Structure formats: structure tokens, C-alpha cells
Coordinates of C-alpha atoms in Angstrom, one line a residue:
M1 CA -28.2 -6.8 28.1
T2 CA -25.4 -6.8 30.7
R3 CA -22.6 -4.3 30.6
S4 CA -20.1 -7.0 29.8
G5 CA -22.3 -8.1 26.9
S6 CA -22.6 -4.6 25.5
I7 CA -18.8 -4.3 25.5
Q8 CA -17.9 -7.7 24.1
L9 CA -20.3 -7.8 21.1
P10 CA -18.7 -5.0 19.2
K11 CA -15.3 -6.5 19.8
L12 CA -16.4 -9.9 18.4
H13 CA -18.1 -8.2 15.5
R14 CA -15.0 -6.2 14.7
R15 CA -12.8 -9.3 15.0
H16 CA -15.0 -11.2 12.6
R17 CA -14.9 -8.4 10.1
T18 CA -11.1 -8.3 10.3
W19 CA -10.9 -12.1 9.7
L20 CA -13.3 -11.8 6.7
S21 CA -11.3 -8.9 5.3
A22 CA -8.1 -10.9 5.7
L23 CA -9.6 -13.9 4.0
F24 CA -11.0 -11.9 1.1
T25 CA -7.7 -10.1 0.6
A26 CA -5.8 -13.4 0.7
V27 CA -8.1 -15.1 -1.8
L28 CA -7.9 -12.0 -4.1
L29 CA -4.1 -12.0 -4.1
A30 CA -4.0 -15.8 -4.7
A31 CA -6.4 -15.4 -7.6
V32 CA -4.4 -12.6 -9.2
W33 CA -1.1 -14.4 -8.9
L34 CA -2.5 -17.8 -10.0
G35 CA -4.3 -16.3 -12.9
A36 CA -1.3 -14.3 -14.1
T37 CA 0.9 -17.5 -13.8
L38 CA -1.6 -19.8 -15.6
L39 CA -2.4 -17.5 -18.4
G40 CA 1.3 -17.0 -19.3
S41 CA 2.5 -14.5 -21.8
D42 CA 1.2 -16.0 -25.0
N43 CA -2.0 -14.0 -24.9
L44 CA 0.1 -10.8 -24.8
S45 CA 1.4 -11.3 -28.4
V46 CA 0.0 -9.3 -31.2
N47 CA -3.0 -10.9 -33.0
L48 CA -4.6 -8.5 -35.4
I49 CA -7.3 -11.0 -36.3
S50 CA -8.7 -10.9 -32.7
R51 CA -8.3 -7.1 -32.2
N52 CA -11.0 -4.9 -30.6
L53 CA -13.1 -7.8 -29.5
P54 CA -15.7 -7.0 -26.7
P55 CA -15.9 -9.2 -23.6
S56 CA -16.8 -12.9 -24.3
L57 CA -16.3 -16.4 -23.0
T58 CA -13.1 -16.6 -24.9
H59 CA -11.8 -13.2 -23.8
P60 CA -13.7 -12.2 -20.6
F61 CA -12.1 -8.8 -20.5
G62 CA -12.1 -8.4 -24.3
T63 CA -9.1 -7.6 -26.5
D64 CA -7.3 -4.4 -27.3
W65 CA -6.4 -2.7 -30.6
L66 CA -3.5 -5.2 -31.1
G67 CA -5.5 -8.3 -30.3
R68 CA -3.9 -8.8 -26.9
D69 CA -6.1 -10.4 -24.2
M70 CA -7.1 -7.8 -21.7
L71 CA -7.6 -10.3 -18.9
T72 CA -4.0 -11.4 -19.2
R73 CA -2.8 -7.8 -19.4
T74 CA -4.8 -6.8 -16.4
L75 CA -3.6 -9.7 -14.2
K76 CA 0.0 -9.1 -15.2
G77 CA -0.4 -5.4 -14.5
L78 CA -1.9 -6.1 -11.1
V79 CA 1.0 -8.4 -10.1
L80 CA 3.4 -5.6 -11.1
S81 CA 1.5 -3.0 -9.2
I82 CA 1.3 -5.2 -6.1
K83 CA 5.1 -6.0 -6.2
T84 CA 5.9 -2.3 -6.6
G85 CA 3.5 -1.2 -3.9
M86 CA 4.8 -3.9 -1.4
I87 CA 8.4 -2.9 -2.0
A88 CA 7.7 0.8 -1.8
G89 CA 5.5 0.3 1.3
A90 CA 8.1 -1.8 3.1
V91 CA 10.8 0.8 2.5
S92 CA 8.5 3.5 3.6
V93 CA 7.7 1.6 6.8
I94 CA 11.4 1.2 7.5
I95 CA 12.0 4.9 7.1
A96 CA 9.1 5.7 9.3
A97 CA 10.3 3.4 12.0
L98 CA 13.9 4.6 12.0
L99 CA 13.0 8.3 12.1
G100 CA 10.2 7.8 14.7
L101 CA 12.7 6.0 16.9
M102 CA 15.3 8.6 16.4
A103 CA 12.9 11.4 17.2
A104 CA 11.8 9.7 20.4
T105 CA 15.2 8.7 21.7
M106 CA 17.9 11.0 20.4
G107 CA 17.1 14.2 22.3
K108 CA 15.2 17.4 21.7
V109 CA 17.3 18.7 18.8
A110 CA 16.7 15.5 16.8
D111 CA 13.0 15.4 17.8
R112 CA 12.4 19.0 16.6
L113 CA 14.3 18.4 13.4
I114 CA 12.4 15.2 12.5
T115 CA 9.1 16.7 13.6
W116 CA 9.8 19.7 11.3
L117 CA 10.6 17.2 8.5
I118 CA 7.4 15.3 9.0
D119 CA 5.4 18.5 8.9
L120 CA 7.2 19.6 5.8
F121 CA 6.4 16.4 3.9
L122 CA 2.8 16.4 5.1
S123 CA 2.3 20.0 3.9
V124 CA 3.0 19.0 0.3
P125 CA 0.6 16.7 -1.6
H126 CA 2.1 13.2 -2.0
L127 CA 1.5 13.1 -5.8
V128 CA 3.4 16.3 -6.4
T129 CA 6.5 15.2 -4.5
L130 CA 6.3 11.8 -6.1
I131 CA 6.2 13.2 -9.6
L132 CA 9.2 15.4 -8.9
I133 CA 11.2 12.5 -7.4
A134 CA 10.3 10.2 -10.3
F135 CA 11.2 13.0 -12.8
V136 CA 14.6 13.6 -11.2
M137 CA 15.3 9.8 -11.2
G138 CA 14.3 9.4 -14.8
G139 CA 11.1 7.4 -14.1
G140 CA 11.1 3.7 -14.2
A141 CA 10.4 1.2 -11.4
E142 CA 13.3 2.6 -9.3
G143 CA 12.0 6.1 -9.5
V144 CA 8.5 5.1 -8.6
I145 CA 9.6 3.0 -5.6
V146 CA 11.9 5.7 -4.3
G147 CA 9.2 8.3 -4.8
V148 CA 6.5 6.4 -3.0
A149 CA 8.8 5.4 -0.2
L150 CA 9.9 9.0 0.4
T151 CA 6.4 10.4 0.4
H152 CA 4.4 7.9 2.5
W153 CA 6.4 7.6 5.7
P154 CA 5.5 10.9 7.7
S155 CA 2.1 9.8 9.2
L156 CA 3.4 6.5 10.4
S157 CA 6.6 8.0 11.7
R158 CA 4.6 10.4 13.9
V159 CA 2.6 7.4 15.3
I160 CA 5.9 5.5 16.0
R161 CA 7.4 8.5 17.7
A162 CA 4.3 8.9 20.0
E163 CA 4.3 5.2 20.7
V164 CA 7.9 5.1 21.7
M165 CA 7.5 8.2 23.9
N166 CA 4.8 6.3 25.8
L167 CA 6.8 3.1 26.1
R168 CA 9.8 4.9 27.4
T169 CA 7.9 5.9 30.6
A170 CA 6.4 2.4 31.1
E171 CA 7.2 0.8 34.4
Y172 CA 8.8 -2.3 33.0
V173 CA 11.2 -0.1 30.8
Q174 CA 12.1 1.9 33.9
V175 CA 12.8 -1.3 35.8
S176 CA 15.1 -2.5 33.0
R177 CA 17.0 0.7 33.1
R178 CA 17.5 0.5 36.9
L179 CA 18.8 -3.1 36.4
G180 CA 21.5 -1.7 34.1
K181 CA 20.1 -3.1 30.8
S182 CA 21.5 -1.5 27.6
R183 CA 19.5 0.6 25.2
W184 CA 19.8 -2.1 22.6
W185 CA 18.4 -4.8 25.1
I186 CA 15.5 -2.5 26.0
G187 CA 14.8 -1.7 22.4
T188 CA 14.8 -5.2 21.2
R189 CA 13.0 -6.8 24.2
H190 CA 10.5 -4.1 25.1
I191 CA 10.1 -1.4 22.4
L192 CA 10.3 -3.3 19.1
P193 CA 7.8 -6.0 20.0
H194 CA 5.2 -3.3 20.9
L195 CA 5.9 -1.5 17.6
L196 CA 5.4 -4.6 15.3
P197 CA 1.6 -4.4 15.2
Q198 CA 1.8 -0.7 14.4
L199 CA 4.3 -1.3 11.6
L200 CA 2.2 -4.1 10.1
I201 CA -1.0 -1.9 10.2
G202 CA 1.1 1.0 8.7
L203 CA 2.2 -1.2 5.8
L204 CA -1.3 -2.3 5.1
L205 CA -2.6 1.3 5.1
I206 CA 0.3 2.6 3.0
F207 CA 0.1 -0.2 0.4
P208 CA -3.2 0.9 -1.3
H209 CA -2.0 4.5 -1.5
A210 CA 1.3 3.3 -2.9
I211 CA -0.3 1.3 -5.8
L212 CA -2.7 4.1 -6.5
H213 CA 0.1 6.7 -6.7
E214 CA 2.2 4.3 -8.8
A215 CA -0.7 3.9 -11.2
G216 CA -1.3 7.7 -11.3
V217 CA 2.4 8.5 -12.0
T218 CA 2.6 5.8 -14.6
F219 CA -0.7 7.1 -16.2
I220 CA 0.8 10.5 -16.9
G221 CA 4.0 8.9 -18.3
M222 CA 6.4 9.5 -15.3
G223 CA 6.4 6.0 -13.9
L224 CA 7.0 2.5 -15.2
S225 CA 8.2 1.9 -18.8
P226 CA 5.6 1.7 -21.5
H227 CA 6.8 -1.8 -22.3
E228 CA 5.7 -3.0 -18.9
P229 CA 2.1 -4.3 -18.5
A230 CA 1.3 -1.8 -15.7
I231 CA -2.2 -0.8 -14.9
G232 CA -1.4 2.9 -15.3
I233 CA -0.1 2.3 -18.8
I234 CA -3.1 0.2 -19.7
L235 CA -5.5 3.0 -18.5
S236 CA -3.4 5.7 -20.2
E237 CA -3.5 3.8 -23.5
S238 CA -7.2 3.0 -23.3
M239 CA -8.1 6.7 -23.1
R240 CA -7.5 7.0 -26.8
Y241 CA -10.0 4.4 -27.6
L242 CA -12.9 5.2 -25.3
S243 CA -14.5 7.5 -27.9
T244 CA -14.7 4.5 -30.3
G245 CA -16.8 2.5 -27.9
M246 CA -14.1 0.3 -26.5
W247 CA -15.2 0.8 -22.9
W248 CA -13.8 -2.5 -21.7
L249 CA -10.2 -1.4 -22.1
A250 CA -10.5 1.0 -19.1
L251 CA -13.4 -0.5 -17.1
F252 CA -12.0 -3.9 -16.1
P253 CA -8.4 -2.8 -15.3
G254 CA -9.6 0.2 -13.3
L255 CA -12.2 -1.9 -11.5
C256 CA -9.8 -4.6 -10.5
L257 CA -7.3 -2.0 -9.2
L258 CA -10.1 -0.4 -7.2
I259 CA -11.1 -3.7 -5.6
I260 CA -7.6 -4.4 -4.5
V261 CA -7.2 -0.9 -3.1
I262 CA -10.4 -1.1 -1.1
A263 CA -9.7 -4.7 0.1
F264 CA -6.3 -3.7 1.6
G265 CA -7.6 -0.4 2.9
R266 CA -10.5 -2.1 4.7
L267 CA -8.1 -4.8 6.1
G268 CA -5.7 -2.1 7.4
E269 CA -8.5 -0.1 8.9
N270 CA -10.1 -3.1 10.6
L271 CA -6.8 -4.1 12.1
R272 CA -6.2 -0.5 13.3
L273 CA -9.6 -0.4 15.1
L274 CA -9.0 -3.9 16.5
A275 CA -5.7 -2.8 17.9
D276 CA -7.2 0.5 19.3
P277 CA -10.9 0.0 20.0
G278 CA -11.2 3.4 21.5
R279 CA -10.9 5.0 18.0
A280 CA -13.9 3.0 16.7
H281 CA -16.3 5.5 18.3
E282 CA -14.4 8.7 17.2

């Protein structure tokens, strides 16, 4: 095998895996959204005649203690978790980008302050800080979104800072400075386009952590309202009925959440390795 062949094969293989991950994730999201839309909310009404039914063709995920269809509850909960995770992840990415840019461009004092802030947030477990923020804000969707956004930006911000530091010394940036181009022109024409892939990968890697932490905080009663069909609420309520043999109440919602988390995690990781092949061998 030639040297060129030995180098190209892993790249092609990694690219194919990335496309497969993207396709699987897109199909998964489409199925969740379409299923939640088609099933509607009629199956969420109380039906004591159909309560505590195990999985069947009529109710693939079974029914709960109030006769509500668990497939409908699970899909509605997944849509809510995905929306919450996407919003929180996007806000977190914006915070990371702004602070990373500030650290790299506003001098040593700003750099040291933001670096200290990053180290501070990284030294505390995300879930602990998230619970405190959600508690202070009184829970609810707003508390969860703010909590997730304020706890998931540090790692990406450190990456953005390092990337901007490298870009500042690039030859084409130095030439633009000598030509008298403004910081805004350089930032929008040279810096930002190079950061977009990092921001996209950062969002995809933050998202699974965001929905897991949202479900965890909601599970312990500090997150979304009990009236919302959230996965964390479904899992929390199902704990009371596991001892009675109603295993399907926790199995299917938890398994679906895990599949989505793994799908987004693998997609983000494959994109990261595709963008930086050198890390694939670390």
C-alpha cells in the first residue's frame, strides 16, 4: 500500500462515518417530531379503563397509571427536551464565543480574568452549579435554560480563545492590518469564518450534555414544571411504580433519551475528528 493510500483511507472512512452519523441523527429527529405531531394530545388524556397496560400493538410503549399512552408521552417529552437543549446549547455557544474572543483580543488583564473564570467554572461539577442556578430562578424552563447555558460554555470558550490567538498571528491577518483594515473587517472576514466550524461542533457536543442535565435537574424536581411532558418528569414519576412490575414506564423513555444523546455525541465527535485529523490518533 502506498503512503498516499495509507493516509487517505482513514480520512475517507471517517468522512463516511460522519455522513452516516448525520443521516441517522436527522432521521431520528424527523421521526420524533413527526411522531409527536401525528399522535397529537388526545392520547395524553386520562383513561382509567386503559391504565397500567404493558406494551402491545395498540400501545407500543404501554400505558401509565392514568391510562395515558407512553409512546405519546415519550415523544412529546423528547421534543421538549430537544427544544430546551438546543436553546440552552445555542446560548452557551454564544457566551463561549464572546468570552473567547474577548480573552484573545482585549489584552492581558481581560485574558487573565476570563481564563480565571473558565477555570473556576470547570472546577465545579456542572450539575451542582445548574441545580443552584435553577433553584435561585425558581425552576421552570427559564431556570433550566439559563442554568445549562451558564455551565456549559467554559471548555468551548477555551478552544475559541486558542483558535483566535493562532489566527491573530496568521500571515493574511497581518497583511490586512498593514493595509489599514479595521478590527471589525478582520474579525468578520478572517476570524469569524474560521470559528464557525468550531462553534457548530461545540453546539453538537454541548447539546447531549444539555438535555441530559435538563432531564437530571427535572428528575429531582428542580427543572421543568410537573405539568410538562418532560422525560425527567416521566422518569421521576415512574420510579414509584417500578416495584409493581411496570418496567415499561422507565425503560422506553430512558432508552429513547439515551439513543438521542449517543447519536448527537457521536456526530459531534466525528465532526471534531474530521476537522482535526491529528486528534484521531491521540
